XYZ file of C-alpha atoms in Angstrom:
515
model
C 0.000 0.000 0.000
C 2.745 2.197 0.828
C 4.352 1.961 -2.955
C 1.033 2.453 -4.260
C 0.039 5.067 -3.073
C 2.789 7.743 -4.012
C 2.907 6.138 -7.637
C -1.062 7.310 -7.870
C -0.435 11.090 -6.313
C 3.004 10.862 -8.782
C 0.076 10.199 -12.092
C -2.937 12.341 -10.396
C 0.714 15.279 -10.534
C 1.198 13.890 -13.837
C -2.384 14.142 -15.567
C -2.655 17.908 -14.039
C 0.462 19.166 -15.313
C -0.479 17.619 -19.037
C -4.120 18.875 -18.462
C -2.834 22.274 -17.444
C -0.673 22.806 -20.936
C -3.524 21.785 -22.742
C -5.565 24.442 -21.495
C -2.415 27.172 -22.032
C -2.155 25.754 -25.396
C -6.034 26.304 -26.036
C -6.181 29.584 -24.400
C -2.548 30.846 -26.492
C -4.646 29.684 -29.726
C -8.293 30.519 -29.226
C -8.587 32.913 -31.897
C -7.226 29.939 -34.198
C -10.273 27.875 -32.465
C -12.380 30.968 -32.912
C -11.891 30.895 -36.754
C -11.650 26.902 -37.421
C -14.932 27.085 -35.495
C -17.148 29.451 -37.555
C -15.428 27.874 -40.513
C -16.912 24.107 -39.657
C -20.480 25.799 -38.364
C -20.323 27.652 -41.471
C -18.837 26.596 -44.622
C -20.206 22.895 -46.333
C -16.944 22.048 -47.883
C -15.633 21.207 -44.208
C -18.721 18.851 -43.378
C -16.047 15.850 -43.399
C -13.948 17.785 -40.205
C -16.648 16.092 -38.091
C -15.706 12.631 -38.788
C -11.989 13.294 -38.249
C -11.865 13.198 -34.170
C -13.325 9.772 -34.614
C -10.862 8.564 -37.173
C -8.144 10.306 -34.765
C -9.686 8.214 -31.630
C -9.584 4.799 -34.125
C -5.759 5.049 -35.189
C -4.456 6.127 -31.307
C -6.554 3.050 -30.285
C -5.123 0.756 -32.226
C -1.650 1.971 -31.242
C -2.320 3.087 -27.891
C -0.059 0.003 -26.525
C 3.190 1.122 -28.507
C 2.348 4.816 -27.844
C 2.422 3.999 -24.262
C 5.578 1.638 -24.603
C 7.979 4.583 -26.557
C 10.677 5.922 -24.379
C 10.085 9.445 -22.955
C 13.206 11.504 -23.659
C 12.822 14.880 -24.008
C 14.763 16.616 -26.620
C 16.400 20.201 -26.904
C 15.558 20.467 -30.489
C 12.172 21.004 -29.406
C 13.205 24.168 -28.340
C 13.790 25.792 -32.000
C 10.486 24.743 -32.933
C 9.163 26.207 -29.799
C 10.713 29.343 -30.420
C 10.014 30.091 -34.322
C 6.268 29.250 -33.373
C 6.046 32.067 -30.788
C 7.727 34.559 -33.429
C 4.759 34.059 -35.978
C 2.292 33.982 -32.601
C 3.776 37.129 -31.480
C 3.800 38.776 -35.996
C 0.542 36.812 -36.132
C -1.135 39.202 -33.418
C 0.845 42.213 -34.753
C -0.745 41.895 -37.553
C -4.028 39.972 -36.758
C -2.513 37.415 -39.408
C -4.773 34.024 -38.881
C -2.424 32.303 -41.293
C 0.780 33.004 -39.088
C -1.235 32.149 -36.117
C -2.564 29.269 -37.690
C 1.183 28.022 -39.168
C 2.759 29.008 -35.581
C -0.130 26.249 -34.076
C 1.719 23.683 -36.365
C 5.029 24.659 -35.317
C 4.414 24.620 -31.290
C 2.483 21.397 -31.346
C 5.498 18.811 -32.838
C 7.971 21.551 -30.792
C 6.100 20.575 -27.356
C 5.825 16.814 -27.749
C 9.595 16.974 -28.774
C 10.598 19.348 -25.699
C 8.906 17.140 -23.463
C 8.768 13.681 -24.817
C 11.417 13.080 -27.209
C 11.223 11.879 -31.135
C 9.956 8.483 -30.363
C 6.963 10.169 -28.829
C 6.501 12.620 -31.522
C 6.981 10.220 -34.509
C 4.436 7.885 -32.733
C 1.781 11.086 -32.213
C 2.924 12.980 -35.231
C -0.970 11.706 -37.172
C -2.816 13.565 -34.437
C -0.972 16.618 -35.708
C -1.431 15.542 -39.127
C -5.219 14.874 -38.880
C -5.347 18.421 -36.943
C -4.278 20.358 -40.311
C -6.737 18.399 -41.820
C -9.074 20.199 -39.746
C -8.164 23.612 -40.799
C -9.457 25.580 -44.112
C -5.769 25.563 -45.043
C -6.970 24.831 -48.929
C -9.423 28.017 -49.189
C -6.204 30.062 -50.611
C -5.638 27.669 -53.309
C -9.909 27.360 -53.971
C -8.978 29.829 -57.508
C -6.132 27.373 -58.702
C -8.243 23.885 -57.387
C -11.375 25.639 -59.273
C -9.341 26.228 -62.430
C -7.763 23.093 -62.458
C -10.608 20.685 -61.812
C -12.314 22.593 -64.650
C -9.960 22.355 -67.171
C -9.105 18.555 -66.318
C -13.152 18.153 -66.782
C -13.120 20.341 -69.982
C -10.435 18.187 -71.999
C -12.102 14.699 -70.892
C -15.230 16.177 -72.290
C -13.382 17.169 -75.596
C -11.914 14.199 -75.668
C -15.164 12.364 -75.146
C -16.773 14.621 -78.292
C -18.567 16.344 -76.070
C -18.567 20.359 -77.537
C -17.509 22.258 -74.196
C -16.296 25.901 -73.725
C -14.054 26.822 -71.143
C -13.629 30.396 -69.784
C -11.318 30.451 -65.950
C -13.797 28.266 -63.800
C -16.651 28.407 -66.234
C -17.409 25.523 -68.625
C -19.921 26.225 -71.665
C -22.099 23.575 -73.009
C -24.547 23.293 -76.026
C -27.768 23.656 -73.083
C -26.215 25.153 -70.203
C -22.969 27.326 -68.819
C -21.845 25.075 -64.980
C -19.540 27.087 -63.148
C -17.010 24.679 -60.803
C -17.783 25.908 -57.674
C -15.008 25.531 -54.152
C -17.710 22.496 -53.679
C -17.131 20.954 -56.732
C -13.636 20.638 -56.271
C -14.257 17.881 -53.677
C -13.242 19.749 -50.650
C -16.134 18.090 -48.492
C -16.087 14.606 -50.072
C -12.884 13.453 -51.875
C -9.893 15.662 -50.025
C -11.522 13.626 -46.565
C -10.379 10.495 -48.106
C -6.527 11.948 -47.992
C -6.561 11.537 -43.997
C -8.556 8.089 -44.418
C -5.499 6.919 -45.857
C -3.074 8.030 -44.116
C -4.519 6.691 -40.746
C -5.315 3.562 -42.610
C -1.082 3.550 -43.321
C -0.902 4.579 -39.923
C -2.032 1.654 -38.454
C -0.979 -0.841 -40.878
C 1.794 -3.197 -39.668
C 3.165 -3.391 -43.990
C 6.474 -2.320 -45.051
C 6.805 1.635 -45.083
C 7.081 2.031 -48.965
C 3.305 -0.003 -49.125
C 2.756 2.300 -46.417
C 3.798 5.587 -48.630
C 1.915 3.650 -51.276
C -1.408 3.344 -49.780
C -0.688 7.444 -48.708
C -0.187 8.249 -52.469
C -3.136 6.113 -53.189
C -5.719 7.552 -50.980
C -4.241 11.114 -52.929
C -4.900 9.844 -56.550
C -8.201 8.760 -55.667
C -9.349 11.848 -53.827
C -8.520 13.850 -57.338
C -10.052 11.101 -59.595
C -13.140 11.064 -57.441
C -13.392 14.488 -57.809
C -12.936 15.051 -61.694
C -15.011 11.629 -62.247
C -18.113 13.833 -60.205
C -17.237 16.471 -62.192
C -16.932 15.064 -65.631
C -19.834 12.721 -64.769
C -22.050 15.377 -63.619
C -21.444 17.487 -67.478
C -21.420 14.459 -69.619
C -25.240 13.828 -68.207
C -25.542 17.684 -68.955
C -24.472 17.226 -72.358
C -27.040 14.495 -73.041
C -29.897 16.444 -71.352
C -29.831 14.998 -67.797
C -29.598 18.404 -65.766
C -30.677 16.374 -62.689
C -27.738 16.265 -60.838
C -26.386 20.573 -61.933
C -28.127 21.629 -59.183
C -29.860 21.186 -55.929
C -30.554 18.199 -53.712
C -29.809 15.375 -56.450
C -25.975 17.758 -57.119
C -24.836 17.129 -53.208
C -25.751 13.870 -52.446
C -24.700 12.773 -56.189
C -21.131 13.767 -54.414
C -21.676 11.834 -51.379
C -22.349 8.431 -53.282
C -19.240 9.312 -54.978
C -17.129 9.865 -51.518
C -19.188 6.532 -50.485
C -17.812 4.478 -53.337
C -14.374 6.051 -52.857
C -13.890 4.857 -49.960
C -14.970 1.224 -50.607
C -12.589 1.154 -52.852
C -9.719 2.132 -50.549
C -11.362 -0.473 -47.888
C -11.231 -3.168 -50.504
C -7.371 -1.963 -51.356
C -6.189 -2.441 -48.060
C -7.925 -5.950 -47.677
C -6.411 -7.002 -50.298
C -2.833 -5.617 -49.145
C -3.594 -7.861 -45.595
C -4.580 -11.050 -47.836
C -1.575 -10.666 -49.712
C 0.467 -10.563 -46.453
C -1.531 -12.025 -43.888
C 1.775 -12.139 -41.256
C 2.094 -8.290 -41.379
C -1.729 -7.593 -41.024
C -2.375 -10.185 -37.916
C -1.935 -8.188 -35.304
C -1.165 -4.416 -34.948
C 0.682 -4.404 -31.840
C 3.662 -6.390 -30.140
C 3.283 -8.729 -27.525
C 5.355 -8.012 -24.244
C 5.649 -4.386 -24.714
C 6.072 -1.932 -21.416
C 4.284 1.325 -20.830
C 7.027 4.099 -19.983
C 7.874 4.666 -16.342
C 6.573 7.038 -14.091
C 10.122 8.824 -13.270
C 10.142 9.403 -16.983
C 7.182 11.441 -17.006
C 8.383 13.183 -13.800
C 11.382 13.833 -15.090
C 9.561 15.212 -18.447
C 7.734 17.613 -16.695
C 10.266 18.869 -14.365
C 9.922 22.020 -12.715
C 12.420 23.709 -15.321
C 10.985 22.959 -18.445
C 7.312 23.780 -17.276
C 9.020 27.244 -15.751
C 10.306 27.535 -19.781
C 7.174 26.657 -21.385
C 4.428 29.352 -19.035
C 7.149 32.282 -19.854
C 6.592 30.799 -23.501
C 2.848 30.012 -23.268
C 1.307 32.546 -20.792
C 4.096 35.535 -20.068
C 5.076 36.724 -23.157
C 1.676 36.287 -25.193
C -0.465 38.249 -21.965
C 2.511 41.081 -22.179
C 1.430 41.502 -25.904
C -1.850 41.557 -25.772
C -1.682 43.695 -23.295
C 0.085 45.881 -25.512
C -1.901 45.737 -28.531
C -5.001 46.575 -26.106
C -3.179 49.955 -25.241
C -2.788 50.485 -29.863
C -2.412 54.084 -30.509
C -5.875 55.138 -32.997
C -3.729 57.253 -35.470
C -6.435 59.771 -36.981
C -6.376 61.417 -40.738
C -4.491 64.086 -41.012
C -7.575 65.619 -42.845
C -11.152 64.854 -43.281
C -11.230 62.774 -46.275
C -14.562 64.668 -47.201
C -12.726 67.190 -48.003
C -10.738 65.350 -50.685
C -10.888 67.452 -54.383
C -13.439 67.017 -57.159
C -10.822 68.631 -59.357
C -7.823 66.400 -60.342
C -6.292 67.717 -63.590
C -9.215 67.613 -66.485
C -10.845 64.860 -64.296
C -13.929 66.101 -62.707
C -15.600 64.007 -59.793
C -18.999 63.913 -57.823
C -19.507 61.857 -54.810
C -20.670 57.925 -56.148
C -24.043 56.916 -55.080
C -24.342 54.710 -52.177
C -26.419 52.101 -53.866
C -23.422 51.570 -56.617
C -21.022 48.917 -55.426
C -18.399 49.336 -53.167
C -15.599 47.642 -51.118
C -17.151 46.096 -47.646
C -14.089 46.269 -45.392
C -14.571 45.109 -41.682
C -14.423 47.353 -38.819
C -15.511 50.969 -38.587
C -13.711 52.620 -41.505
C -13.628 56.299 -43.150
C -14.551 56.350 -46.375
C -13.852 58.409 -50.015
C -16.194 57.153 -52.521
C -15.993 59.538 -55.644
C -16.481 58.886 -59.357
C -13.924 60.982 -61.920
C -15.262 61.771 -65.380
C -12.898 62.993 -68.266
C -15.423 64.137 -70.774
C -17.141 60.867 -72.533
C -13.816 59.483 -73.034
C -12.931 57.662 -69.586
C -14.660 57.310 -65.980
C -12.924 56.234 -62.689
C -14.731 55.554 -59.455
C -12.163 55.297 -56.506
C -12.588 53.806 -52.946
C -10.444 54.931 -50.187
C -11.325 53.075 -46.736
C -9.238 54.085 -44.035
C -8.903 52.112 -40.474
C -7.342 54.420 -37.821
C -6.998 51.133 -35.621
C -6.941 47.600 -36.383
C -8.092 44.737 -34.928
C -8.351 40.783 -34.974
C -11.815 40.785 -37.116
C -12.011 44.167 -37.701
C -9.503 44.482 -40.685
C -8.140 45.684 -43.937
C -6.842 42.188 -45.130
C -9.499 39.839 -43.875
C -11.287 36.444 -45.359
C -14.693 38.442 -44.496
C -14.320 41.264 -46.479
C -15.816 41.739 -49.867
C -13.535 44.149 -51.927
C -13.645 42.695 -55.651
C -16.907 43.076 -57.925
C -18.656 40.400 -59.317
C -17.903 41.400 -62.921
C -14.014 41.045 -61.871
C -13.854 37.686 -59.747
C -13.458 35.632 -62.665
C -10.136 37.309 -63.705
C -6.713 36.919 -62.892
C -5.320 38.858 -60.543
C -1.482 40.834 -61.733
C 0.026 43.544 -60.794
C 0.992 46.997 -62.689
C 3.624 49.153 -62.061
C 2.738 53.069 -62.109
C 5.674 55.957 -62.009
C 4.170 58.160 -59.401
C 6.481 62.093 -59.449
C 6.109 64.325 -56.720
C 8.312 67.029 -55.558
C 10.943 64.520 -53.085
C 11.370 62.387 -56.984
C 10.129 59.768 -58.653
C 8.559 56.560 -56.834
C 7.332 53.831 -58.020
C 3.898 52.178 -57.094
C 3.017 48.829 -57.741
C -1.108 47.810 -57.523
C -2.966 44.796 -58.310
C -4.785 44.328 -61.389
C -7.488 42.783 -63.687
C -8.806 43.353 -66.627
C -12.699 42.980 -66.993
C -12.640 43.511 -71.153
C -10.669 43.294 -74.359
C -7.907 45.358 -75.018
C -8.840 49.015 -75.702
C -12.213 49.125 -74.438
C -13.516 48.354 -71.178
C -12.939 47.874 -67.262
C -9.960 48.117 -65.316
C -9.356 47.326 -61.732
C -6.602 48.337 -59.536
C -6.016 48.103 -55.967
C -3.331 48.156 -53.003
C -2.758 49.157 -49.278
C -1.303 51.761 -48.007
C 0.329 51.416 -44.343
C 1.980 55.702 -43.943
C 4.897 55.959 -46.496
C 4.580 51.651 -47.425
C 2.310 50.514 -50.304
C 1.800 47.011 -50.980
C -0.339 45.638 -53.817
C -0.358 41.983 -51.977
C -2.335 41.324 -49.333
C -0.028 38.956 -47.341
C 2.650 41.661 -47.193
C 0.161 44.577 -46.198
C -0.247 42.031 -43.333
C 2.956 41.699 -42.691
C 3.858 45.644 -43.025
C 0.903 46.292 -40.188
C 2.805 43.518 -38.095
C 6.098 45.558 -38.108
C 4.454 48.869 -38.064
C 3.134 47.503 -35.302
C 5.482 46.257 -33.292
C 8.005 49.027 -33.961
C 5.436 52.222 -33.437
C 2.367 50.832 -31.500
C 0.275 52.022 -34.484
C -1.612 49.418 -37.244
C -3.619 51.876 -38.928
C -3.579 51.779 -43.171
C -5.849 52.531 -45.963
C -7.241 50.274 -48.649
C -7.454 51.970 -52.019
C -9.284 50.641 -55.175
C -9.989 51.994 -59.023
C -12.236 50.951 -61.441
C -11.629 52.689 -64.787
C -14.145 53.049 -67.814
C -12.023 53.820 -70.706
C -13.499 54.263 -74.301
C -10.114 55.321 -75.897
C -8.977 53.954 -79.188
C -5.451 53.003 -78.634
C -4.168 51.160 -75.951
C -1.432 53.703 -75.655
C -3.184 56.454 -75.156
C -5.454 54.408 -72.510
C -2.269 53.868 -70.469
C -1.782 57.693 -70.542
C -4.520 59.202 -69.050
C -5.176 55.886 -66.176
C -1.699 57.331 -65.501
C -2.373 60.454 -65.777
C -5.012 59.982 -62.550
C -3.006 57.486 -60.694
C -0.557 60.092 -60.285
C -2.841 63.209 -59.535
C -4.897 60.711 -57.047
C -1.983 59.353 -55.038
C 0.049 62.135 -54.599
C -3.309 64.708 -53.228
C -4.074 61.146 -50.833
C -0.539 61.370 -49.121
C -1.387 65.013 -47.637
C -4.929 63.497 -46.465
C -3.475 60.189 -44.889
C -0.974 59.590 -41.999
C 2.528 58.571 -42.736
């Protein structure tokens, strides 16, 4: 009774110190939670993250014996990790970044289990971690490329098929009907889940690790070819009159038979991988094997590397967010109401409210004018200005709404401008698309403005409010977007005169902004 006892008070120490970081972890994170939360409750492409905890619980299961048997032996090269991860926490919050807060979650994670338990440990848990990113809407970036992709995979199978089909970006023209590849369509909720099926279904195979790469790489093909087969399935039927399955209730669960059949097929893979080597698929675990020691979970968790991980975890992270709560608001340096009708030969009126115009999140001040240069050109211009930034309240956020319809279908450059002033010539670099052919039609331009930075990329203007940030206390910035009706005849001669108001426009906004 008397060794009992202290092992139990030694495991009830144990299981509080593990539960504790858990909870630091959570709390350091929550906006990360916050997001990946709205993001399942919300969006229908991530209706598979609900069967991943259960798929999680299945593979530790099954090798919850030779988790429990690795050595603990904590490593110093968690420590790096550790580190780098509280950088991007600490730029993340700077500059209410959710991808740096997001990518920092995936850094301090592995660096934790390695700081504490070693790399037997870590290679043994490393699928929780995987099946965690799995969980996050870490593909919406890439949902342009994916939707462009898929739909030009399904156009050439169609024209290879003799099917006439029409592709324009995302869009896909047939004979009876114009489908546009939506982010659902490129299998986000039904084939991409079948990526983690297979790699806990490697996971917890006992084969040799290149079947177990294979059956990785497997689960991958199929998730694609699932997709493009709904795809290419879903238009052939089009083609032929069957609009059934376009839209509505017949379109989604047309993709879930799909994800059904996928994954019968990767069942009926791996049974015949364990008929093929019936010694390797008997049993998952090892006979005989020893759960670690108490003393090395003591010794884990000593007193020093819990002392390194609150100052990590809870001190530094409450000292900056303390900070950012005291942000200096940094105000215009005049009323942007005041901002010129007269810019050259342009001459502007204030837009009406019910044309389009950028949605930005948080409490901005606005400049919403329209420019006219006789009949030969238009330009309305946005200006929304944020004094004080904040996590959801933002100039680059997921939320906000700041390209129009008629230009979401384009690519997205970037155009250089020669801006002269009286300190020289500078040069100013904005996004762009073009909404018509050459020489007549819409242009749209657009970048941030952070005091004397500009940045036509939105993961830099991030990154510029991070150091601005950190260095002055201050995250305010402007977001600044032109749409230009031109109806000149040469393209030359177009170039001149958007030029012409870039110039004129940027240079009056410096003495109206903050630097």
């Amino acid at each position: 009774m008397s060794i009992k006892q202290p092992n139990i008070r030694a495991k009830i120490a144990i299981y509080a110190k593990i539960s504790a970081l858990v909870l630091a972890v959570i709390w350091l994170y929550w906006s990360c939670f916050e997001y990946w939360w709205h993001t399942w409750t919300n969006n229908r492409d991530f209706d598979y993250v609900w069967v991943l905890p259960l798929v999680g619980f299945y593979a530790f299961w099954m090798k919850r014996k030779s988790i429990a048997s690795a050595p603990v032996k904590p490593s110093k090269w968690g420590i790096p990790l550790i580190i780098v991860a509280m950088m991007l926490h600490y730029l993340g919050k700077a500059s209410y970044a959710e991808l740096a807060l997001q990518v920092s979650f995936f850094l301090f994670l592995p660096g934790i289990v390695l700081f504490l338990c070693g790399t037997d440990i870590l290679r043994k848990t490393l699928i929780g971690i995987v099946l965690c990113f799995f969980l996050t809407p870490f593909l919406i970036p890439f949902y342009p490329f994916l939707q462009e992709l898929a739909a030009k995979l399904s156009w050439q199978v169609l024209t290879f098929l003799g099917f006439p089909a029409y592709r324009i970006g995302h869009l896909i023209e047939l004979p009876n009907l114009t489908a546009a590849v939506d982010s659902g369509c490129i299998g986000i909720r039904y084939s991409f889940a079948l990526i983690p099926i297979g790699l806990v279904m490697s996971y917890v195979s006992s084969h040799s690790r290149p079947i177990k790469f294979g059956i990785v790489f497997f689960s991958i093909i199929l998730a694609f070819s699932a997709s493009a087969f709904r795809i290419t399935s879903i238009l052939v039927l089009a083609s032929m009159g069957i609009t059934t399955f376009v839209y509505g209730k017949a379109h989604f669960f047309y993709g879930y038979s799909v994800f059904v059949v996928a994954v019968l097929v990767m069942l009926l893979v791996m049974v015949l991988l364990d008929r093929r080597s019936p010694e390797r698929s008997a049993s998952f675990e090892h006979e005989g094997l020893q759960s670690s020691s108490v003393k090395e979970w003591k010794d884990a968790l000593s007193k020093s590397r819990l002392l390194f991980l609150i100052v990590f975890i809870v001190v530094l992270p409450g000292l900056n967010n303390s900070r950012l709560q005291n942000q200096l608001e940094i105000p215009v340096r005049k009323d942007l109401l005041l901002f010129p009708f007269v810019l050259g030969e342009w001459r502007g009126s204030v837009l009406d409210r019910k044309e389009w115009h950028p949605t930005v999140s948080g409490e901005t001040q606005n400049l919403f004018r329209v420019y006219r240069l006789g009949d030969e050109a238009e330009v309305k211009t946005f200006v929304s200005y944020l004094g004080k930034q904040s996590q959801g309240s933002e100039l680059v956020f997921h939320a906000n709404e700041i390209v129009p319809k008629m230009f979401q279908n384009k690519n997205n450059n970037t155009k250089a401008w020669k801006l002269s002033s009286n300190s020289g010539q500078t040069i100013l670099k904005t996004g762009f698309r073009r909404g018509a052919e050459r020489g007549n039609g819409l242009y749209y331009f657009s970048w941030y403005k952070m005091g004397k930075w500009n940045s036509s990329n939105a993961v830099i203007a991030k990154a510029l409010t991070g150091i601005r940030n950190i260095i002055s206390n201050r995250s305010d910035g402007a977001l600044i977007i032109m749409i230009f009706r031109m109806n000149s005849k040469s393209e030359e001669e177009t170039e001149r005169k958007m030029s012409e108001f870039v110039n004129n426009f940027a240079n009056k906004l410096t003495c109206y902004l903050p630097s």
